[in-house]
């Protein structure tokens, strides 16, 4: 089925739903690289006009990747909740935008709606929304998850402490963790991207994190972000695995390029649940996503990168994750060219994930070949803070010396807390106060590390 | 300003720990140090390779030199369209054809990639260290200096010259603390359409990383191994650590 939009004397024709969505998508280099972007600004505007008229039910009738050919499509179709969808079933895509932004729609309504939304509906409406719309609508959503603490409460911001080291040196990693904890970071997770995939060395990292969390009784969770099969093997060998991590995408072909399928994710979740390491809740999956990964793996099916990204969230929500984040600027300028495109994509991803019921964080980041700098990241942080992002990354000095990109620093989290009055996860805040790292207001104490410093230093110096 | 009292832990990591703070913010010295590092990394990406100087230095070392450029028309197009950076411009194809080389064992393509700094500083000394390690009988095409070039451009160069092996020496995506890192990518039987799994890579070649002599030994050993096995990539049994020890 084709769609048309008449602008003056010109009639714009969009041959199918994929083309309509792609051409309505705000400009980004990855869609141009894929050859699916609108050829002119007028064509993009025309696509948005046509998309706005589209009934939402079209997305239940037409699939972007055939049901028979793709298990992500099957997951989306089979898990759709028609009763939850009922309140918006008569709306068009444009009507959904107005409905989402209306005064009467609040967080409770959106929580009930989430199982009735498909990723394609959410991607479609995001394309009609300005940045401020994406912020206000996402801000209404509240997605709260628990493992050893509570993440995602309104007015709170958590931080993933990301203590990477180019050779996985335990002392170097422990020194970085100490730095992060003393800056009040680490409530989302203490998560290492390892340089190695050697099982023995990975086990060293899991044990290091487990000992640290146990010794200092820190209400947080650990993760070693290696391939999911390595984590299942490690659980089998008795490794103290809290969260299971995996990169995921919005098509079966992309997930295969990551070496995974839905069954494997389910197996990993069950293996980790069997350890019963959560004290407050059972959310223990940690997923990372990012626009453009499908094209880079040649698994995009002619679909624009933002819509495919939203489909990845349908994968994530099937496993009740503790954390999901879009690594928005890591992929490079051939997918998101500059600060403007990175900022837009981050707000889209956060909005789409939240609307679909996910505990969204964002890796606010860029590479040195992208047309972006720290000022762009400062801007994006504030926008995401206003939008109610669940968590951000914490990398010392914003400089990840293992992955060679710039993310957000421990100081950046302080900036966001200061600017917007955001507090830590409640259990972690109590721990920081108990350790005399922060004061009763949640601000860092001027005590050069608090009472915890000697013991933490001894731990770092002894790490091996 | 508050200085952190755990600066002694810096000896365990190059990560930017114990930076201190002014309120919620970084101290001035740290803000400016970061900006300098980012400026150097950006300059490495954005500064055009000085081809004339590089060519002069290579020729002074006794290398025959040719030049090529990709289909990317300008630097912005180069960054946004890696597919254009992987293919030779039609003029460059003509230049290579004029060399009239039907077959050769090895062609080395020196490419700007994402760091002209890395190429400008490290390509000449690396090749100087490599030359005595290559077998006398090995036939070589001129060194090709390629601009706005991705790794895979060397495949098309190799195919055009009938090379058994193409080696791309290319500026790697700069990190904040490593704006000058050179990579070496080897492809056996290079031709358009080869993928990354069919290449072998030696990374982080620079004085503060893998030094020229060690990198040259690894690269020479890799060339020898690939010629013997008649393949490259993940299927090639090659341990760079052993190459140095041997």
XYZ file of C-alpha atoms in Angstrom:
710
model
C 0.000 0.000 0.000
C 1.310 3.455 -0.895
C 0.840 6.870 0.713
C 0.702 10.304 -0.850
C 0.935 13.879 0.246
C 0.132 16.832 -1.988
C 2.216 19.990 -1.499
C 1.114 22.718 -3.929
C 1.560 21.290 -7.398
C 3.780 18.428 -6.273
C 2.427 15.056 -5.272
C 4.794 13.105 -3.023
C 4.399 9.351 -3.203
C 5.678 6.914 -0.572
C 5.525 3.358 -1.811
C 5.149 1.591 1.511
C 5.215 2.008 5.278
C 8.982 1.598 5.490
C 9.564 4.381 2.997
C 7.020 6.645 4.683
C 8.680 6.203 8.092
C 12.195 6.603 6.733
C 11.410 9.763 4.822
C 9.550 11.267 7.785
C 12.588 10.690 10.011
C 14.556 13.794 11.022
C 17.750 14.143 9.001
C 20.675 11.930 10.001
C 23.709 10.687 8.184
C 22.997 6.980 8.779
C 19.731 7.126 6.848
C 21.506 8.945 4.026
C 24.215 6.289 4.035
C 21.525 3.600 3.844
C 19.857 5.476 0.970
C 16.498 5.680 2.755
C 16.439 9.355 3.799
C 14.163 11.947 2.226
C 15.744 13.576 -0.818
C 14.640 17.080 0.132
C 13.302 18.945 3.101
C 9.939 19.266 1.399
C 9.782 15.537 0.871
C 10.510 15.029 4.579
C 7.788 17.490 5.556
C 5.380 15.803 3.117
C 6.156 12.411 4.642
C 5.410 13.761 8.105
C 2.081 15.146 6.894
C 1.143 11.764 5.427
C 2.378 9.916 8.508
C 0.312 12.134 10.803
C -2.862 10.982 9.020
C -2.030 7.293 9.337
C -4.321 5.307 11.695
C -2.336 3.550 14.427
C -4.093 0.290 13.539
C -2.048 0.198 10.323
C 0.934 -0.831 12.445
C -0.992 -3.882 13.667
C -1.926 -4.861 10.109
C 1.371 -4.263 8.323
C 4.777 -5.432 9.506
C 8.031 -3.785 8.410
C 9.797 -7.143 8.401
C 7.534 -10.134 7.654
C 6.257 -12.157 10.616
C 7.548 -15.385 9.100
C 11.032 -14.000 8.491
C 11.914 -12.324 11.777
C 11.544 -13.381 15.403
C 11.583 -9.766 16.598
C 8.468 -9.113 14.497
C 6.899 -12.237 15.957
C 7.703 -11.031 19.469
C 6.136 -7.628 18.738
C 2.962 -9.103 17.224
C 2.505 -11.955 19.690
C 3.026 -9.829 22.794
C 0.763 -6.974 21.710
C -1.920 -6.268 24.327
C -5.109 -5.256 22.499
C -6.898 -4.240 25.709
C -4.092 -1.856 26.650
C -4.178 -0.442 23.120
C -7.955 0.156 23.207
C -7.876 3.750 24.568
C -5.867 4.951 21.538
C -7.125 2.491 18.925
C -9.092 5.146 17.032
C -6.219 7.615 16.867
C -3.938 8.541 14.001
C -0.191 8.992 14.513
C -0.700 12.749 14.675
C -3.591 12.248 17.070
C -1.352 10.160 19.310
C 1.099 13.062 19.576
C -1.649 15.420 20.737
C -3.012 12.781 23.123
C 0.405 12.101 24.692
C 1.013 15.786 25.301
C -2.485 16.521 26.604
C -2.968 17.500 30.247
C -5.179 14.525 31.052
C -2.585 11.910 30.120
C -0.342 11.169 33.085
C 2.215 8.558 34.112
C -0.334 6.039 35.346
C -2.175 6.133 32.017
C 1.079 5.716 30.105
C 2.152 2.772 32.276
C -1.131 1.012 31.468
C -0.763 1.888 27.781
C 2.801 0.567 27.331
C 1.939 -3.090 26.496
C -0.520 -1.819 23.879
C 2.106 0.174 22.004
C 4.301 -1.336 19.331
C 7.767 0.068 18.681
C 6.701 1.168 15.212
C 3.843 3.292 16.648
C 6.227 4.919 19.090
C 8.895 5.509 16.455
C 6.271 6.982 14.129
C 4.912 9.472 16.643
C 8.427 10.497 17.694
C 9.087 11.599 14.114
C 6.290 14.169 14.426
C 7.585 15.487 17.749
C 9.979 18.319 18.414
C 12.688 17.943 21.037
C 10.533 19.677 23.646
C 7.670 17.256 22.944
C 9.996 14.290 23.409
C 11.094 15.734 26.754
C 7.627 16.522 28.101
C 6.085 13.200 27.081
C 8.989 11.127 28.409
C 8.928 13.084 31.648
C 5.424 11.785 32.325
C 6.633 8.186 32.301
C 7.972 6.593 35.426
C 9.729 3.245 35.047
C 11.060 1.930 38.365
C 13.262 -1.177 38.612
C 14.963 -2.989 41.484
C 17.785 -5.420 42.164
C 19.670 -4.224 45.269
C 18.362 -0.680 45.085
C 15.568 1.318 43.491
C 16.246 3.031 40.184
C 14.024 5.409 38.240
C 12.049 7.172 40.977
C 11.000 10.741 40.104
C 13.581 13.324 41.139
C 16.350 10.702 41.203
C 19.270 10.086 38.876
C 21.507 7.018 38.997
C 24.972 6.610 37.507
C 26.686 3.576 36.045
C 30.242 3.574 37.336
C 32.289 2.514 34.286
C 35.836 1.792 35.511
C 37.344 0.483 32.285
C 41.046 -0.200 31.862
C 42.862 -1.136 28.597
C 44.406 -4.275 30.104
C 41.751 -5.007 32.771
C 44.325 -4.349 35.482
C 42.520 -5.032 38.804
C 44.325 -2.240 40.655
C 43.607 0.240 37.871
C 39.944 -0.773 37.844
C 39.679 -0.668 41.645
C 41.337 2.763 41.760
C 38.759 4.048 39.272
C 35.881 2.527 41.243
C 37.156 4.241 44.370
C 37.273 7.542 42.516
C 33.702 7.056 41.320
C 32.281 6.024 44.691
C 33.908 9.002 46.387
C 32.232 11.207 43.773
C 28.905 9.545 44.572
C 28.640 7.422 41.410
C 27.712 3.743 41.086
C 24.061 3.365 42.040
C 22.892 2.105 38.620
C 25.636 -0.517 38.424
C 29.384 -0.867 38.655
C 29.938 -2.191 35.153
C 33.232 -3.022 33.471
C 33.705 -3.320 29.697
C 36.489 -5.880 29.711
C 39.306 -5.786 27.169
C 39.621 -9.570 27.311
C 37.182 -12.395 26.792
C 39.397 -14.909 28.567
C 37.136 -16.704 31.100
C 39.763 -16.817 33.868
C 40.439 -13.092 33.661
C 36.745 -12.311 33.474
C 36.224 -14.326 36.655
C 38.827 -12.138 38.381
C 36.703 -9.090 37.531
C 33.432 -10.605 38.773
C 35.110 -11.580 42.045
C 36.700 -8.159 42.466
C 33.310 -6.453 42.142
C 31.583 -9.000 44.365
C 34.174 -8.594 47.137
C 33.984 -4.820 46.946
C 30.192 -4.714 47.142
C 30.137 -7.250 49.996
C 33.036 -5.732 51.979
C 31.574 -2.237 51.967
C 27.941 -3.344 51.941
C 27.166 -1.147 48.937
C 23.526 -1.219 47.842
C 24.317 -1.644 44.163
C 24.976 -4.355 41.582
C 27.868 -5.392 39.385
C 28.214 -6.330 35.753
C 31.012 -7.454 33.440
C 29.890 -6.486 29.961
C 31.105 -9.459 27.972
C 29.137 -11.596 25.518
C 26.066 -13.271 27.001
C 27.422 -16.764 26.328
C 30.506 -15.949 28.458
C 28.184 -14.870 31.267
C 26.114 -18.061 31.078
C 29.321 -20.120 31.186
C 30.580 -18.090 34.138
C 27.326 -18.631 36.049
C 27.784 -22.354 35.406
C 31.234 -22.155 36.982
C 29.956 -20.346 40.057
C 30.940 -16.779 39.191
C 29.128 -14.133 41.296
C 27.106 -12.615 38.431
C 24.593 -9.906 39.387
C 23.422 -8.427 36.087
C 23.569 -10.093 32.675
C 24.565 -7.711 29.898
C 24.023 -7.912 26.157
C 23.952 -5.603 23.146
C 20.697 -6.074 21.261
C 19.072 -4.805 18.082
C 15.748 -4.537 16.320
C 15.973 -7.331 13.777
C 16.671 -11.039 13.987
C 19.530 -10.605 11.509
C 21.170 -7.921 13.631
C 20.859 -10.034 16.762
C 22.452 -12.930 14.885
C 25.357 -10.649 13.993
C 25.716 -10.102 17.761
C 25.721 -13.889 18.178
C 22.412 -14.011 20.005
C 18.756 -14.850 19.607
C 15.758 -14.424 21.893
C 16.051 -17.936 23.296
C 19.640 -17.298 24.360
C 18.608 -14.102 26.188
C 15.899 -16.076 27.982
C 18.405 -18.747 28.946
C 20.767 -16.109 30.350
C 17.995 -14.466 32.341
C 16.950 -17.784 33.878
C 20.548 -18.656 34.739
C 21.071 -15.347 36.554
C 17.691 -15.553 38.314
C 18.688 -18.970 39.648
C 21.487 -17.310 41.647
C 18.912 -15.257 43.624
C 21.393 -12.431 44.218
C 18.872 -9.574 44.102
C 17.637 -8.376 47.478
C 14.929 -5.872 46.506
C 13.844 -7.164 43.105
C 14.365 -9.461 40.149
C 15.253 -6.989 37.399
C 18.674 -8.263 36.384
C 19.091 -7.816 32.649
C 21.158 -4.944 31.288
C 20.817 -4.122 27.577
C 22.632 -1.668 25.376
C 21.381 -0.445 22.008
C 22.142 2.349 19.582
C 20.873 3.763 16.318
C 22.822 2.661 13.259
C 24.040 -0.713 14.457
C 21.736 -2.557 12.047
C 23.066 -0.807 8.959
C 26.600 -1.326 10.150
C 25.822 -5.081 10.371
C 23.941 -5.020 7.035
C 20.750 -6.101 8.797
C 18.512 -3.056 8.371
C 15.928 -4.330 5.837
C 15.603 -0.823 4.328
C 14.188 0.514 7.598
C 15.373 3.831 9.027
C 17.730 3.592 11.982
C 15.443 5.236 14.522
C 12.568 2.833 13.851
C 14.923 -0.128 14.073
C 16.239 1.192 17.365
C 12.686 1.298 18.750
C 12.244 -2.336 17.690
C 15.243 -3.214 19.863
C 13.230 -1.939 22.837
C 10.577 -4.555 22.103
C 13.326 -7.138 22.577
C 14.478 -5.505 25.825
C 11.062 -5.300 27.460
C 10.496 -9.024 27.103
C 13.139 -9.577 29.813
C 12.171 -7.014 32.514
C 15.601 -5.341 32.515
C 17.039 -3.322 35.392
C 18.812 -1.024 32.932
C 18.628 -0.218 29.236
C 20.775 2.399 27.619
C 21.275 3.754 24.174
C 24.954 4.366 23.448
C 23.973 7.264 21.320
C 27.158 8.869 19.999
C 29.530 5.918 20.014
C 28.817 4.713 16.504
C 30.359 7.663 14.686
C 29.522 10.471 12.263
C 28.482 8.196 9.400
C 25.341 7.430 11.459
C 24.934 10.538 13.639
C 26.985 13.283 12.103
C 27.186 15.994 14.713
C 26.040 17.232 18.100
C 22.626 18.185 16.707
C 21.966 14.681 15.366
C 23.315 13.007 18.521
C 21.107 15.168 20.762
C 18.023 14.482 18.669
C 18.672 10.726 18.585
C 19.217 10.574 22.352
C 15.909 12.311 23.055
C 14.100 10.031 20.578
C 15.587 6.889 22.088
C 14.847 7.961 25.644
C 11.254 8.837 24.737
C 10.618 5.638 22.755
C 12.126 3.417 25.434
C 10.221 5.069 28.258
C 6.914 4.940 26.393
C 7.444 1.221 25.798
C 7.991 0.771 29.531
C 11.772 0.554 29.739
C 14.116 1.922 32.430
C 16.024 4.108 29.991
C 19.468 5.466 30.523
C 21.600 7.203 27.920
C 25.305 7.016 27.296
C 25.748 10.683 26.435
C 28.846 10.328 24.318
C 30.795 11.094 21.161
C 33.890 10.060 19.279
C 36.699 12.278 18.106
C 35.698 12.036 14.449
C 32.190 13.341 15.170
C 31.395 17.047 14.899
C 30.653 17.339 18.608
C 32.282 18.460 21.830
C 31.753 18.761 25.583
C 29.350 21.684 25.176
C 27.018 19.480 23.111
C 27.143 16.844 25.843
C 26.446 19.454 28.560
C 23.364 20.526 26.615
C 22.174 16.971 26.079
C 22.681 16.063 29.738
C 20.454 18.891 30.870
C 17.771 17.959 28.330
C 17.836 14.324 29.445
C 17.767 15.337 33.085
C 14.667 17.401 32.360
C 13.191 14.424 30.484
C 13.701 12.218 33.554
C 16.454 9.903 32.345
C 16.914 6.977 34.762
C 20.693 6.923 34.639
C 23.796 8.087 32.820
C 27.366 6.803 32.624
C 30.163 7.849 34.941
C 33.660 7.696 33.470
C 36.551 9.491 35.183
C 37.117 12.798 33.440
C 34.698 11.697 30.654
C 37.634 9.902 28.991
C 37.190 6.149 28.541
C 40.756 4.955 28.063
C 39.672 1.458 27.024
C 36.888 2.186 24.522
C 38.499 5.444 23.297
C 35.470 7.695 23.350
C 34.139 10.474 25.533
C 31.212 9.708 27.810
C 29.925 11.590 30.868
C 32.101 12.063 33.916
C 31.472 11.780 37.647
C 31.604 15.581 37.638
C 28.947 15.699 34.908
C 26.582 13.844 37.231
C 27.345 16.416 39.951
C 26.479 19.162 37.455
C 23.150 17.567 36.622
C 22.285 16.986 40.299
C 23.194 20.584 41.096
C 21.345 22.110 38.138
C 18.136 20.101 38.500
C 18.143 19.037 42.144
C 18.338 15.325 41.324
C 19.162 12.836 44.075
C 20.833 9.415 44.089
C 18.902 6.142 44.260
C 17.503 6.197 47.816
C 19.356 3.157 49.230
C 22.625 4.324 47.693
C 22.083 7.831 49.036
C 21.725 6.380 52.547
C 24.954 4.420 52.072
C 26.817 7.526 50.860
C 25.577 9.391 53.929
C 26.543 6.529 56.221
C 30.039 6.542 54.695
C 30.120 10.319 55.156
C 30.746 10.831 51.430
C 27.681 13.079 50.999
C 25.775 15.262 53.458
C 22.104 15.090 54.401
C 21.199 17.040 51.257
C 23.046 14.505 49.087
C 25.888 16.896 48.242
C 29.536 15.813 48.354
C 31.136 16.611 51.683
C 34.268 18.698 51.722
C 36.126 15.996 53.583
C 38.472 14.737 50.867
C 36.905 11.326 50.670
C 35.157 10.808 53.979
C 35.790 8.071 56.504
C 35.689 5.400 53.814
C 38.908 6.489 52.128
C 41.502 4.465 54.063
C 39.625 1.171 53.739
C 38.739 1.790 50.088
C 42.342 2.728 49.318
C 43.581 -0.444 51.010
C 41.095 -2.442 48.927
C 42.322 -0.843 45.674
C 45.975 -1.321 46.555
C 45.356 -4.998 47.347
C 43.248 -5.736 44.238
C 44.662 -8.527 42.114
C 38.952 24.285 44.974
C 39.065 20.839 46.570
C 42.002 18.575 45.775
C 41.387 14.846 46.090
C 43.498 12.998 48.605
C 43.813 9.771 46.596
C 46.102 11.049 43.838
C 48.581 8.278 44.729
C 46.213 5.802 43.043
C 46.926 7.454 39.689
C 49.967 5.216 39.332
C 47.590 2.284 38.678
C 45.728 3.781 35.726
C 45.927 6.388 32.983
C 42.249 7.157 33.624
C 41.536 10.733 34.737
C 40.983 10.013 38.425
C 41.447 12.281 41.463
C 40.870 15.416 39.376
C 39.586 17.504 42.262
C 36.631 19.841 41.973
C 35.397 23.374 42.260
C 31.896 22.885 43.593
C 30.272 20.435 41.186
C 32.703 21.320 38.423
C 36.152 20.397 37.201
C 39.079 22.573 38.246
C 40.224 25.000 35.547
C 43.447 23.082 34.872
C 41.462 19.890 34.130
C 38.960 21.618 31.846
C 41.816 23.082 29.817
C 43.837 19.855 29.787
C 40.819 18.012 28.379
C 40.235 20.684 25.768
C 43.841 20.454 24.642
C 43.621 16.674 24.270
C 40.364 16.957 22.337
C 41.822 19.703 20.137
C 44.765 17.471 19.247
C 42.468 14.565 18.449
C 40.239 16.790 16.292
C 43.248 18.233 14.491
C 44.422 14.693 13.758
C 41.062 13.957 12.125
C 40.563 17.251 10.305
C 44.036 18.274 9.144
C 44.718 17.243 5.583
C 47.656 14.916 5.080
C 50.701 16.829 3.793
C 51.243 14.537 0.834
C 54.195 16.446 -0.656
C 56.217 16.268 2.568
C 55.349 12.612 3.126
C 56.240 11.763 -0.451
C 59.546 13.591 -0.179
C 60.463 11.700 2.988
C 59.566 8.337 1.482
C 61.529 9.051 -1.704
C 64.516 10.188 0.356
C 64.403 6.733 1.975
C 64.532 5.144 -1.478
C 60.878 4.173 -1.908
C 59.130 4.569 -5.249
C 55.904 6.460 -4.567
C 52.546 6.874 -6.293
C 49.418 8.710 -5.202
C 45.701 7.951 -5.155
C 42.510 9.415 -3.754
C 39.077 8.072 -2.944
C 35.653 8.978 -4.272
C 34.966 11.257 -1.280
C 35.005 14.800 -2.678
C 35.728 16.609 0.586
C 36.432 15.874 4.205
C 32.809 16.149 5.350
C 31.780 13.623 2.697
C 34.669 11.413 3.728
C 33.479 11.291 7.359
C 29.817 10.804 6.483
C 30.271 8.264 3.680
C 32.726 5.472 4.500
C 31.523 3.684 1.360
C 33.037 6.465 -0.777
C 36.295 6.317 1.162
C 36.645 2.618 0.342
C 36.640 3.121 -3.424
C 39.227 4.692 -5.746
C 38.337 7.789 -7.728
C 38.319 7.085 -11.458
C 41.367 9.359 -11.909
C 43.276 7.341 -9.322
C 42.441 4.118 -11.146
C 43.935 5.647 -14.311
C 47.091 6.681 -12.435
C 47.553 3.151 -11.114
C 46.901 1.643 -14.557
C 49.622 3.908 -15.968
C 52.123 2.246 -13.616
C 51.657 -0.800 -15.870
C 52.155 -3.350 -13.092
C 50.561 -6.712 -13.882
C 51.544 -8.616 -10.740
C 53.471 -7.913 -7.568
C 53.910 -9.573 -4.195
C 53.192 -6.558 -2.048
C 51.707 -3.102 -2.222
C 51.791 -0.789 0.777
C 49.067 1.866 0.853
C 49.714 4.734 3.248
C 46.288 6.240 4.022
C 45.241 9.272 6.065
C 42.251 7.445 7.548
C 41.055 9.213 10.699
C 44.417 10.614 11.825
C 46.723 12.427 9.448
C 48.931 13.060 12.500
C 49.534 9.334 12.907
C 50.516 8.929 9.261
C 52.638 12.060 9.092
C 54.624 11.064 12.188
C 54.786 7.280 12.067
C 54.557 5.945 8.501
C 58.078 6.848 7.377
C 59.966 5.471 10.416
C 57.819 2.322 10.406
C 58.595 1.641 6.736
C 62.273 2.377 7.387
C 62.256 -0.322 10.079
C 60.264 -2.709 7.888
C 62.405 -2.586 4.770
C 65.415 -4.661 5.976
C 63.026 -7.293 7.375
C 61.367 -8.042 4.021
C 62.784 -10.892 1.906
C 65.064 -9.770 -0.973
C 63.039 -11.719 -3.541
C 59.767 -10.001 -2.595
C 58.505 -7.824 -5.449
C 56.935 -4.538 -4.476
C 54.789 -1.945 -6.176
C 55.471 1.696 -5.386
C 54.182 2.831 -2.014
C 50.781 4.422 -2.688
C 49.851 7.498 -0.649
C 46.049 7.535 -0.491
C 43.915 10.412 0.751
C 40.386 10.435 2.218
C 40.892 6.712 2.355
C 39.410 3.938 4.483
C 41.123 0.609 5.108
C 39.366 -1.191 2.264
C 40.658 1.261 -0.338
C 43.896 -0.741 -0.241
C 41.950 -3.744 -1.558
C 41.088 -1.908 -4.762
C 44.658 -0.629 -5.086
C 45.956 -4.179 -4.619
C 43.486 -5.535 -7.157
C 44.470 -2.876 -9.711
C 48.147 -3.774 -9.348
C 47.688 -7.544 -9.231
C 49.175 -7.668 -5.719
C 49.283 -10.876 -3.699
C 49.135 -8.786 -0.523
C 47.922 -5.268 0.206
C 48.931 -3.589 3.453
C 47.056 -0.475 4.531
C 48.998 1.748 6.930
C 46.273 4.038 8.157
C 45.579 6.648 10.812
C 43.323 5.131 13.469
C 40.377 6.882 15.100
C 42.148 9.086 17.637
C 41.589 8.687 21.346
C 42.000 11.597 23.719
C 45.377 10.328 24.886
C 46.436 8.807 21.552
C 45.839 11.154 18.599
C 48.728 9.595 16.649
C 47.957 5.877 16.539
C 48.762 4.100 13.253
C 47.177 0.798 12.230
C 48.433 -1.804 9.746
C 45.819 -3.943 7.982
C 46.893 -6.817 5.755
C 44.723 -8.489 3.113
C 45.800 -11.498 1.060
C 44.514 -11.576 -2.537
C 43.004 -8.097 -2.146
C 39.961 -7.210 -4.204
C 36.914 -4.989 -3.887
C 34.395 -6.520 -1.489
C 36.793 -8.174 0.955
C 35.462 -7.869 4.511
C 37.144 -7.189 7.834
C 37.174 -10.858 8.809
C 39.538 -11.420 5.862
C 42.143 -8.993 7.231
C 44.746 -9.071 9.971
C 45.450 -5.974 12.005
C 48.368 -4.597 13.996
C 47.175 -1.654 16.048
C 48.428 1.278 18.138
C 51.713 1.774 16.267
C 53.376 4.878 17.734
C 56.354 5.614 19.968
C 54.208 5.492 23.167
C 52.402 2.340 22.001
C 53.791 -0.442 19.831
C 57.167 0.982 18.773
C 58.458 0.955 15.180
C 60.848 -1.979 15.522
C 58.324 -4.223 17.249
C 55.604 -3.228 14.783
C 57.917 -3.817 11.802
C 58.837 -7.272 13.092
C 55.189 -8.175 13.559
C 54.247 -6.849 10.137
C 57.125 -8.644 8.368
C 56.197 -11.885 10.110
C 52.549 -11.381 9.194
C 53.438 -10.810 5.527
C 55.575 -13.967 5.518
C 52.889 -16.045 7.205
C 50.142 -14.843 4.877
C 52.239 -15.509 1.759
C 52.967 -19.026 2.981
C 49.382 -19.795 4.031
C 47.950 -17.997 0.989
C 45.266 -16.371 3.099
C 44.651 -13.694 5.702
C 42.057 -12.901 8.325
C 40.538 -14.896 11.132
C 41.510 -18.184 9.477
C 45.216 -17.299 9.498
C 47.121 -18.741 12.449
C 49.221 -15.802 13.553
C 50.334 -14.763 17.005
C 51.927 -11.285 16.918
C 53.525 -11.838 20.335
C 55.500 -14.791 18.973
C 56.547 -12.775 15.959
C 58.480 -10.447 18.251
C 59.998 -13.231 20.345
C 61.054 -15.066 17.174
